[in-house]
Structures are given as C-alpha cells and as structure tokens.
Tab-separated table of C-alpha atoms in Angstrom:
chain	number	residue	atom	x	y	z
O	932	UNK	CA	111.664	-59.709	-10.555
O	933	UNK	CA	114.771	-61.675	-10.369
O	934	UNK	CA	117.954	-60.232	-11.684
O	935	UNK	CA	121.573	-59.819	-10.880
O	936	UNK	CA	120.732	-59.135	-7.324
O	937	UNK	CA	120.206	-63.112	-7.343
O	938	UNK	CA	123.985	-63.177	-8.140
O	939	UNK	CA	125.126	-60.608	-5.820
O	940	UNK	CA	123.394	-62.590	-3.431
O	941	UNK	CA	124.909	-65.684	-4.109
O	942	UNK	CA	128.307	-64.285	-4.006
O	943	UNK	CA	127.884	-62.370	-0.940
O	944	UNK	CA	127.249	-65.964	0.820
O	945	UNK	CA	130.586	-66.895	-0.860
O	946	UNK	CA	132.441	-64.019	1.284
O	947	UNK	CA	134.287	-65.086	4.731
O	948	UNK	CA	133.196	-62.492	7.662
O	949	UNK	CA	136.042	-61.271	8.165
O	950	UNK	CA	138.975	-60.740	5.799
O	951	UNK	CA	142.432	-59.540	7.548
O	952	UNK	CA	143.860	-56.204	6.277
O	953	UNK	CA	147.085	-55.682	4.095
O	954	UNK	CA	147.326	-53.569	1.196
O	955	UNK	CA	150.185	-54.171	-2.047
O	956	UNK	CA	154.005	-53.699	-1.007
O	957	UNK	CA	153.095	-55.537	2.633
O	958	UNK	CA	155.088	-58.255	2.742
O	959	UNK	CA	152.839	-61.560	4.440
O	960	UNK	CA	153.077	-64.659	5.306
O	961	UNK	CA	150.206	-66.599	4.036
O	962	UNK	CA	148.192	-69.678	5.191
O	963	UNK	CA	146.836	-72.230	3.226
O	964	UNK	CA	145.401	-75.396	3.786
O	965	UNK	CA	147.406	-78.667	2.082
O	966	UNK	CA	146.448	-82.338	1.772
O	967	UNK	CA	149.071	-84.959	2.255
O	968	UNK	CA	147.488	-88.327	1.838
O	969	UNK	CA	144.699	-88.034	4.862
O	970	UNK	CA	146.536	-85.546	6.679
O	971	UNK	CA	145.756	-81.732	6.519
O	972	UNK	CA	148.098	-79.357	7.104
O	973	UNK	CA	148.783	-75.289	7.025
O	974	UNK	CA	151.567	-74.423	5.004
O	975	UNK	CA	153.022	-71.136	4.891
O	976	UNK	CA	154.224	-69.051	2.417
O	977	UNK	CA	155.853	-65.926	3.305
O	978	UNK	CA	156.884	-62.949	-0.059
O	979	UNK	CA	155.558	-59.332	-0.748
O	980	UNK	CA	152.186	-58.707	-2.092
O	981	UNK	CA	152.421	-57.468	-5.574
O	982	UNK	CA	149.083	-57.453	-6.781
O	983	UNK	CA	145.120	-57.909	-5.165
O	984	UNK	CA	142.599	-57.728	-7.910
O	985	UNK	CA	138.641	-58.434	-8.607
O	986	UNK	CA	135.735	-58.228	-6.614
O	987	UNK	CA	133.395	-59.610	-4.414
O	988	UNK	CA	134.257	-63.611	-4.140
O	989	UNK	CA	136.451	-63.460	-6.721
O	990	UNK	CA	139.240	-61.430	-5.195
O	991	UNK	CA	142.503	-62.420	-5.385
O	992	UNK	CA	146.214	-61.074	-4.566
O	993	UNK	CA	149.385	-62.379	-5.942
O	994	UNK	CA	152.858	-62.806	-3.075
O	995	UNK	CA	156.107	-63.101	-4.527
O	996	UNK	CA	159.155	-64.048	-3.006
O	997	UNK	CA	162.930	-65.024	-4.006
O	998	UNK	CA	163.197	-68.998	-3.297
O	999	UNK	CA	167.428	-69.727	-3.995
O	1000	UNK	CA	167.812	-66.692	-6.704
O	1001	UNK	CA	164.502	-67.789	-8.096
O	1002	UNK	CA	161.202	-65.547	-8.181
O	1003	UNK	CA	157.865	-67.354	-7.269
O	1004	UNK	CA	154.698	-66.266	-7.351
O	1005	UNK	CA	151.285	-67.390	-5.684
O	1006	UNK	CA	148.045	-66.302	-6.115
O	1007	UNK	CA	145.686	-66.796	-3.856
O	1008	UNK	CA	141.356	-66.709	-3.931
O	1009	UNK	CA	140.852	-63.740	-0.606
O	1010	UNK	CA	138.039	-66.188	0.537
O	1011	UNK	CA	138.788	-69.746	-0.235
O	1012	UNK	CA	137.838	-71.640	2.781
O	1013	UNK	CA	141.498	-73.553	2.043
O	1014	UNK	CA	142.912	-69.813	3.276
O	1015	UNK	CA	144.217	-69.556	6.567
O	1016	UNK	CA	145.204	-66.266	8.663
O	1017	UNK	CA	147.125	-63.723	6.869
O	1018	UNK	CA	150.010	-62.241	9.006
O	1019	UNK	CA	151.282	-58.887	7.751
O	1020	UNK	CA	155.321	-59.081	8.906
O	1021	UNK	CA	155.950	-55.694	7.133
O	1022	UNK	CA	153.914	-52.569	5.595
O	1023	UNK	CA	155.428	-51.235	3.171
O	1024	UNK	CA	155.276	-48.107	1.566
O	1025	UNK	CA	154.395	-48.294	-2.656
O	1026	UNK	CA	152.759	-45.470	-5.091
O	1027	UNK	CA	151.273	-48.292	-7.025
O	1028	UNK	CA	148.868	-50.556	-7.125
O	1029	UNK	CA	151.031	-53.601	-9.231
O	1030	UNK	CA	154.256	-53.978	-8.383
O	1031	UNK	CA	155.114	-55.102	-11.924
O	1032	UNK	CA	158.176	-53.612	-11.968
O	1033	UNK	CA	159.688	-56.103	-9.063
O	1034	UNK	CA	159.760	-58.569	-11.915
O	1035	UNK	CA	163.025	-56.924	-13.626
O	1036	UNK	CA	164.682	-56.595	-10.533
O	1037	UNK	CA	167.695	-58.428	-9.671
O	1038	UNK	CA	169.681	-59.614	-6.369
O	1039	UNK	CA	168.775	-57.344	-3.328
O	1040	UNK	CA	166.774	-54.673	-5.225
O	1041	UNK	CA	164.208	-57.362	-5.869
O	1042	UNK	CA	162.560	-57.276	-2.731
O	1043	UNK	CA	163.542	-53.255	-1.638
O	1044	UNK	CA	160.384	-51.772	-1.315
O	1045	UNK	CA	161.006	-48.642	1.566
O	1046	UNK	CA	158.652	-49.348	5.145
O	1047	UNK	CA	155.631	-47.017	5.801
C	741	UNK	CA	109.680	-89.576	-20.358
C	742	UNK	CA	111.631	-86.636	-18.727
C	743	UNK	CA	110.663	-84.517	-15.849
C	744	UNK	CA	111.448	-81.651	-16.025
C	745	UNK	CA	110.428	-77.418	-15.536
C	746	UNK	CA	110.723	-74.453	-17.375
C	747	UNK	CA	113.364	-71.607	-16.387
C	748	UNK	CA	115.078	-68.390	-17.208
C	749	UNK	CA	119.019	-68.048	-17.411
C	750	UNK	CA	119.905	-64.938	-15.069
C	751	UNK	CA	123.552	-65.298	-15.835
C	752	UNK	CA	126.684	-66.501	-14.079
C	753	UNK	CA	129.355	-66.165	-11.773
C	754	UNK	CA	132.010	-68.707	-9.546
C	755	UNK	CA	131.521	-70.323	-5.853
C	756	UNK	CA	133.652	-72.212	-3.599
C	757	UNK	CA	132.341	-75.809	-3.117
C	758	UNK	CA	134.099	-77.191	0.512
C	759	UNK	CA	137.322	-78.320	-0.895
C	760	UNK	CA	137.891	-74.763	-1.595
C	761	UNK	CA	138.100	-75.698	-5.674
C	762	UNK	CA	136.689	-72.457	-7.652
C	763	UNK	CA	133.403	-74.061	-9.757
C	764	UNK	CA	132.427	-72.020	-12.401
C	765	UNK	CA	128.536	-72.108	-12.193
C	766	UNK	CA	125.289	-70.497	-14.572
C	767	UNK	CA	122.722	-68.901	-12.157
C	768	UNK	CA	119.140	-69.988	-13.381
C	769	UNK	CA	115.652	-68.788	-12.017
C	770	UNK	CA	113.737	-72.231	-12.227
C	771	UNK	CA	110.076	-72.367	-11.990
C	772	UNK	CA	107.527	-72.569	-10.124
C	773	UNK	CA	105.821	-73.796	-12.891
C	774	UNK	CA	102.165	-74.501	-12.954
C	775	UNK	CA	100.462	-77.705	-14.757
C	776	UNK	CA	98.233	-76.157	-17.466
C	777	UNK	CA	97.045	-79.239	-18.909
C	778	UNK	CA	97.573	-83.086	-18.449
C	779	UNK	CA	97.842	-85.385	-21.635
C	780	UNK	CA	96.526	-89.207	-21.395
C	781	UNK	CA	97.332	-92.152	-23.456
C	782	UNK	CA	93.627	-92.975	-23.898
C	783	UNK	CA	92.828	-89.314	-25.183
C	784	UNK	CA	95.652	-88.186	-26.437
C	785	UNK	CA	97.525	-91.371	-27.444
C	786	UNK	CA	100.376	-90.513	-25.130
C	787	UNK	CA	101.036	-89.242	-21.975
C	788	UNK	CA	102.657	-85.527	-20.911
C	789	UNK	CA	101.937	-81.990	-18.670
C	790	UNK	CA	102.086	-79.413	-20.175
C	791	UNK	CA	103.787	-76.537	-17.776
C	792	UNK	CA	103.327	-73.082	-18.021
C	793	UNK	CA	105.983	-70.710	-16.709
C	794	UNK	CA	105.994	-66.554	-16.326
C	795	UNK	CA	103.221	-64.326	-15.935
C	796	UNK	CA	101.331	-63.252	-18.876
C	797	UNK	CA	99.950	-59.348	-19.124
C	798	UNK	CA	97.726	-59.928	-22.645
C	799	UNK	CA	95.745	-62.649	-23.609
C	800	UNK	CA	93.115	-63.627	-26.672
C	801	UNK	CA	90.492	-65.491	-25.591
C	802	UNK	CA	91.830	-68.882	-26.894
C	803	UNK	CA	94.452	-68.719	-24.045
C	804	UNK	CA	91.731	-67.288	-21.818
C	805	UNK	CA	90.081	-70.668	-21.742
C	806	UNK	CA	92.846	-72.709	-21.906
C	807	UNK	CA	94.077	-70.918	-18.410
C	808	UNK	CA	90.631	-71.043	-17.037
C	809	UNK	CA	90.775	-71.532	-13.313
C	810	UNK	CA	95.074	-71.071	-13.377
C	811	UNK	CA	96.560	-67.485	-11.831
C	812	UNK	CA	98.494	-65.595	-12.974
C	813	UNK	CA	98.388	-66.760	-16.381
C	814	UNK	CA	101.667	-68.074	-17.855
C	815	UNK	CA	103.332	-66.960	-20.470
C	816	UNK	CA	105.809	-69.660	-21.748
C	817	UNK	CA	104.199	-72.837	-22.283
C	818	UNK	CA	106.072	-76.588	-22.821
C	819	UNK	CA	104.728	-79.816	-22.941
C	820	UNK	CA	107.023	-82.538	-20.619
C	821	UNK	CA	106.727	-86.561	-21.847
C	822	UNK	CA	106.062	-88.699	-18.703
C	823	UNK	CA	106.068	-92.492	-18.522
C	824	UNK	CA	102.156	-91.831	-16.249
C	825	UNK	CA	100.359	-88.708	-15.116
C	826	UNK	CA	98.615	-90.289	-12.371
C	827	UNK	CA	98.819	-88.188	-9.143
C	828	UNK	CA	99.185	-84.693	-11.369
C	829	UNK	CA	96.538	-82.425	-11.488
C	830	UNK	CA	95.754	-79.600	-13.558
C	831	UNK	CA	96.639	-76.053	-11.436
C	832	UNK	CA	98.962	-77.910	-9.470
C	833	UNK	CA	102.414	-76.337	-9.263
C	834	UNK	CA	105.690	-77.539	-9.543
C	835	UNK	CA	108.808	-76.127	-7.707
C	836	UNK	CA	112.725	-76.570	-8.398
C	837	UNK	CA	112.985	-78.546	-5.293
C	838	UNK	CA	112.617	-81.137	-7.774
C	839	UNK	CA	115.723	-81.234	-8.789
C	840	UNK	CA	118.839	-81.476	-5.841
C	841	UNK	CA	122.562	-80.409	-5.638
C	842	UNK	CA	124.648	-83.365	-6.928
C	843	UNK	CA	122.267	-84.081	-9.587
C	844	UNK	CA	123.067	-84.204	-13.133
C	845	UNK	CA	120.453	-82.830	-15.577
C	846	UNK	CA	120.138	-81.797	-19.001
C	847	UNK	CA	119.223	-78.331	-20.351
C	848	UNK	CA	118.060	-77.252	-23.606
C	849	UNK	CA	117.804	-73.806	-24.957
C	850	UNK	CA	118.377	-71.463	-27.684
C	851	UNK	CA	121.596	-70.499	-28.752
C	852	UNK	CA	122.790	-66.956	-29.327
C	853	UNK	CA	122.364	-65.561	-32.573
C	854	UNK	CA	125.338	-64.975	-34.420
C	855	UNK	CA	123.616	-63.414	-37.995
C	856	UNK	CA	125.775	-64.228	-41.241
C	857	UNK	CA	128.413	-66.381	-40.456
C	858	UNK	CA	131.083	-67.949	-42.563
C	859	UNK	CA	132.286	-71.107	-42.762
C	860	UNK	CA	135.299	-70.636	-40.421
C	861	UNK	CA	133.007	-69.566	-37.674
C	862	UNK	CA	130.153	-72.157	-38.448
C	863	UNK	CA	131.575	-75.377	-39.320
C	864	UNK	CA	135.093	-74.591	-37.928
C	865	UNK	CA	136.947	-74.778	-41.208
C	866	UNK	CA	140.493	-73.507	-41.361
C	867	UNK	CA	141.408	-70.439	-42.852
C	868	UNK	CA	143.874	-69.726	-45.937
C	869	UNK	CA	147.224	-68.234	-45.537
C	870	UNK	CA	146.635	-64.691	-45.150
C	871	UNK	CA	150.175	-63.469	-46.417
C	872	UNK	CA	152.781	-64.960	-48.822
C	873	UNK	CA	150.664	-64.003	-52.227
C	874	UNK	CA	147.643	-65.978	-51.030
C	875	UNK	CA	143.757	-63.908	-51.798
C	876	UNK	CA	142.221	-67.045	-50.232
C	877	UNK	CA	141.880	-65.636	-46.946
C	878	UNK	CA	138.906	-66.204	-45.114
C	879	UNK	CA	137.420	-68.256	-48.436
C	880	UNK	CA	135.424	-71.470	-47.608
C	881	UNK	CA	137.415	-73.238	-50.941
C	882	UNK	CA	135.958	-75.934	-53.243
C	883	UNK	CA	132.392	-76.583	-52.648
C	884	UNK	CA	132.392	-79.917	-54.795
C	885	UNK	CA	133.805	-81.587	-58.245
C	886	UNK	CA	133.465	-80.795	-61.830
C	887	UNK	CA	131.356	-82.258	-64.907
C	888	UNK	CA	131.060	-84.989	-62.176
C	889	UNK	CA	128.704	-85.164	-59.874
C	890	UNK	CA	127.910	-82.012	-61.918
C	891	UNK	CA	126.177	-80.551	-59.024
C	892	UNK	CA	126.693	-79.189	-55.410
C	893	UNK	CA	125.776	-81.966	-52.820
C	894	UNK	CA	123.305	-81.276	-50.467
C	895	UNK	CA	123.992	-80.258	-47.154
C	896	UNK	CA	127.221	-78.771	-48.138
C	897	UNK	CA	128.623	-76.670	-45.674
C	898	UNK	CA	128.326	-72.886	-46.450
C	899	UNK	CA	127.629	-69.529	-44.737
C	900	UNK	CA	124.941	-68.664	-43.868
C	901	UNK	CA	122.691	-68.212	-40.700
C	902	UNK	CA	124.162	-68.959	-37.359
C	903	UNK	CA	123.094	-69.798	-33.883
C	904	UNK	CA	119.528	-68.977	-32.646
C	905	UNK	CA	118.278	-72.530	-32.602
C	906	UNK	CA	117.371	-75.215	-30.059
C	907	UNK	CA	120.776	-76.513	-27.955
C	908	UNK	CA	120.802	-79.297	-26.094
C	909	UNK	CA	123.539	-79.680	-23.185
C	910	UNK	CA	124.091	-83.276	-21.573
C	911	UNK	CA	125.469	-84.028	-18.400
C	912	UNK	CA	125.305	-80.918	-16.530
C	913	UNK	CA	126.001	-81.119	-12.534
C	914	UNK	CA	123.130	-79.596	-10.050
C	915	UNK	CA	125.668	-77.316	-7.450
C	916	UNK	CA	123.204	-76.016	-5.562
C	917	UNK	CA	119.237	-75.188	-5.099
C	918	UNK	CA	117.250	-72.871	-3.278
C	919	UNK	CA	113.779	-73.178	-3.493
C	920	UNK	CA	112.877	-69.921	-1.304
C	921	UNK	CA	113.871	-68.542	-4.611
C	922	UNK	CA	112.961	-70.499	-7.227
C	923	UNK	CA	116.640	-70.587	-7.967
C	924	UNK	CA	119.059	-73.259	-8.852
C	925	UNK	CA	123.268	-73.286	-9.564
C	926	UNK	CA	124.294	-75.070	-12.626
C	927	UNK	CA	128.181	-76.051	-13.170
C	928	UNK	CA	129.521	-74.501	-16.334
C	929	UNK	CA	127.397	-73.127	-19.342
C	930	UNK	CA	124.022	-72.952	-20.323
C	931	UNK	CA	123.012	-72.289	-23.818
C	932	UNK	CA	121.477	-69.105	-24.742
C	933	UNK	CA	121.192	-65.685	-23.583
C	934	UNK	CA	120.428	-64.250	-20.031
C	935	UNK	CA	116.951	-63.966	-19.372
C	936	UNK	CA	116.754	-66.777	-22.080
C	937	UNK	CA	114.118	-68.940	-21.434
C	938	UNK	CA	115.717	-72.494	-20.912
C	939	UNK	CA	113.586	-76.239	-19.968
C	940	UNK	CA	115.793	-78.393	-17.908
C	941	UNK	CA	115.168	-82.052	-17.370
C	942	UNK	CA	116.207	-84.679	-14.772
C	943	UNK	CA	118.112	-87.491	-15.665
C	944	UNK	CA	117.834	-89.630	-12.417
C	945	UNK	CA	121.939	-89.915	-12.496
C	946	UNK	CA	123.435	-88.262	-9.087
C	947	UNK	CA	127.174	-87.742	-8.665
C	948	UNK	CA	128.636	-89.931	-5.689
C	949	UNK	CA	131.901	-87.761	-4.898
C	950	UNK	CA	129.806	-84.236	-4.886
C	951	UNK	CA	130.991	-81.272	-2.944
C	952	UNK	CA	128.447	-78.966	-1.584
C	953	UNK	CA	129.501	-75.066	-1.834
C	954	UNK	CA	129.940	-72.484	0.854
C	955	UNK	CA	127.311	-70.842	1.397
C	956	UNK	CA	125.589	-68.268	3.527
C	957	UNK	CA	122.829	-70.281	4.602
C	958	UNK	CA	124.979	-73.429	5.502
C	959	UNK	CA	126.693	-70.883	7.783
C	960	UNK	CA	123.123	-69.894	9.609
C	961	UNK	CA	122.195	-73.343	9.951
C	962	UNK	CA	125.411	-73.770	11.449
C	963	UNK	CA	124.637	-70.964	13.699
C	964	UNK	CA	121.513	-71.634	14.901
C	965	UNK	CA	122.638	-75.545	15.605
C	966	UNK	CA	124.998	-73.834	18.220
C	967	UNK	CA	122.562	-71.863	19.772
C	968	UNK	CA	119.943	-75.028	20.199
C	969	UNK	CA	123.196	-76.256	22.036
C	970	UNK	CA	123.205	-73.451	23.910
C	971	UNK	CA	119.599	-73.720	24.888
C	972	UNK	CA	119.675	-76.905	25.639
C	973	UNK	CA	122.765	-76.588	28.121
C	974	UNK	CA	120.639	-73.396	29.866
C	975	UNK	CA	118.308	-76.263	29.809
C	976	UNK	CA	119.963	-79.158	32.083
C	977	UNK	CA	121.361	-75.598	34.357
C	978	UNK	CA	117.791	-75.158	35.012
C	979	UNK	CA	116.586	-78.939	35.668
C	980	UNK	CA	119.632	-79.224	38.214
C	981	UNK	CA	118.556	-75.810	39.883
C-alpha cells in the first residue's frame, strides 16, 4: 500500500550525494549560484554558522557575519542545486546547538567563539 | 467533457525544481483506474466512463454483476463526462501517465470537517472588541431588521456545520509524474484529508516557462547516458583494433 514511504522517497531523490561536513560555531564560506542578466556566477559568502535545522531535503543552516558594524544573516536550503562547495575556514568549539546568543553581542565579542 | 482519474491524497512535502526555487507540492497516489462501464448518447442520452478506483474486499451481488469480468473489484466509483467514448472499452485501464509535469489540472475533493463552526470561522466575519466593556465577543451581531422585513432572510449567514463537502481547486500545476507508481506531484494544496479520495481532471492548458524538479531518476538517466558514452567509445577502441 502506498504511504509516507512515497514521500520519503521523493525526498530522498531531492538529496545531493554528497553533502560537505561542518557543524554550528564553524565559521564557512559559502557558495551559491547568482544570476546577473544571462550570466551565472558563484558568489561567496563567508560568516559563522549559527544554526542548521530540519530534515531530509529540507535542511537548512543559517551563517552570520558582521558586514561594516552590521549583522547579516543567510540561510541557506543544504541541497539546493543553486549551492556550491562549502569551505570550512575555522572549527570552532560551541556547547550549543543555536548560537542565539551571538545576536546581543557587540564589536569583537560578536564573532569570539574559542577554536576546537 | 473532462478527462480525468480517480486518486488518493498521501500528503505533502517540498522539492527543488532546477532553478533551485523550493515548490511546495501535495503528493497524490493517482490511479490506475479501470473503466467499469461506458455511457452512450444513444442509450444513455449522453456520453461518460465511469472509472472505478481501489480494491474492494465485500461486495452484494448488485456490484457483483456490475464488476463482472473486472479484477480486483473497485471500490470508489465516478462517472467522467467525455465529448465521445469511441476507442474506450469496458475493463480497460487507465494510468496517470495521462496527465504530464507542466500541466495544469483541476482537483476536486472533500474538505476537512470542521464540526460547529461560528460565523468568524465560516463566513470570515470580524470579531467584537474583546476588552473595553464590550460582551460581544465572538457574537455573529444582527441577523436582519425589525417589524420590517419581519423575518430572517434566507441564506443568512450563521453557524453551523463546516467543511466536509465537495471542493473544487482550479488551476493547479502538474510538477511531476511517475507512472511506475501510480504517483503524481501537485504544486500547493489539495482539498481534503490524506488518504482522501480526490478525482482530478485535465484541463488541456500546459505552462510554457515550467521547471522540471531534481530528481533521483533524472540523475540515473543521466548516469546511464554516460555510460552508453562510455560503451560506445570502448566501441570505436575495438573497430580500430
């Protein structure tokens, strides 16, 4: 009989083979396909991950960064074929799984989280 | 004069279609149906098929003779107008590979049940102020005039029963179909429940700037088009040798 095996299914065909590693605190520098016109292009865009959340083909993690005193935040679908590689720059070393509290944080403490 | 089949919502979840935008889509479990009876103009004073859909564990013996000759015997039964029911025959079954991604089609089926429901919930009234002195919170307010009319119009909108009847959704996009299983991806809602039995009907309209999604068996295809490359290269090696 069909049930939500159909769907798991369907949303295992969604996933990309191979996803790189990097866990929350890491700071990355993303790559995402952009569309200028005809042209296609990988931008970058480099911050700390603060956040990966769902499942399956709906995963998604959040980088943050400090652009001119600014904080910005992406979020990014883990397999979007519009996702490039993933470089991990720096592992870093976090007892939780949000990073919330990075949010309050001002100047140089916004970004201090201590290397594994 | 729709074509159409008979389905089953198995519920829904989100793909990538290849410009990497998120589509939200209903999973539904569509046919194969099998044609349980053809109607004629000349008998019947119009013409349809009636499709039957499911499998069927009891039976009287009024339905015993009306499947005569059909296995396994459906269980959900709908008649389908047609403009002609030439080159249909009785037994004959009908797959989703009807229907093909980029398509738009309609889909009918039965709403949720909601039970009581008042009037904010059913006919989208606003509610009363729910502080400041005010009783009138959730209160549907006047339901008419005075000495005249005298009497409460009909089809004034009250509480009362909601949901749990026939919806009919327009102008819903075809993502994807997959007739190995009988199974077809539908952008956005569908009305009803999962495991709700749904009919959905083509419309003949196609959309011209349609994305196909990412999927696994795009990616074998892809495969195995390499390896024929392969083959073939091994191939001219062999005819040069």
């Amino acid at each position: 009989m069909l049930n939500k095996k159909v769907i798991d299914e369907i949303e295992k065909g969604q996933l990309k083979g191979e996803v790189p590693a990097f866990n929350v605190g890491d700071t990355v520098k993303v790559f995402s396909e952009i569309r200028e016109g005809e042209k296609k292009r990988m931008q970058g865009f480099e911050g700390l991950v603060i956040k990966k959340q769902g499942g399956s083909n709906r995963s998604t993690f959040t980088v943050r960064r400090i652009v001119q005193g600014v904080g910005v935040e992406r979020t990014f679908p883990l397999h979007s074929p519009k996702l490039g590689k993933i470089n991990v720059i720096r592992e870093g070393r976090v007892r939780r799984a949000k990073l919330y509290y990075l949010r309050d944080r001002i100047g140089a403490a916004a970004n201090r989280v201590p290397e594994k | 004069m729709r074509q159409g089949l008979i389905g089953r919502k198995i519920g829904m979840t989100q793909v990538y279609d290849q410009n990497g935008c998120v589509v939200p889509v209903t999973v539904l479990e569509v046919g194969p149906c099998v044609v349980t009876q053809l109607k004629e103009e000349k008998k019947d004073g119009y013409c349809a098929i009636q499709l039957g859909f499911g499998e069927r564990k009891k039976m009287g013996k009024t339905f015993a003779g009306h499947f005569k000759g059909i296995s396994p015997y459906p269980k959900y039964l709908k008649e389908f107008r047609l403009d002609k029911v030439e080159g249909i025959s009785r037994g004959q079954v009908i797959r989703a590979d009807i229907f093909s991604a980029g398509e738009v089609v309609v889909i009918s089926g039965t709403s949720i049940g909601k039970g009581t429901a008042g009037t904010i919930k059913r006919w989208n009234f606003s509610r009363g102020d729910m502080g400041h002195g005010s009783k009138s919170h959730r209160l549907p307010g006047s339901i008419g005039g005075g000495t005249t009319p005298g009497r409460v119009f009909k089809g004034q909108k009250m509480a009362g029963r909601m949901g749990n009847e026939k919806v009919t959704q327009k102008n819903i996009l075809v993502v994807d179909v997959d007739v190995k299983k009988n199974v077809i991806l539908v952008k956005g809602a569908v009305p009803g429940s999962e495991k709700g039995i749904i009919s959905i009907f083509k419309t003949g309209k196609k959309v011209s700037n349609f994305k196909p999604i990412v999927s696994a068996n795009a990616k074998e295809e892809k495969a195995v088009g390499q390896n024929d490359v392969q083959e073939k290269d091994k191939e001219k090696v062999e005819a040069k040798g």
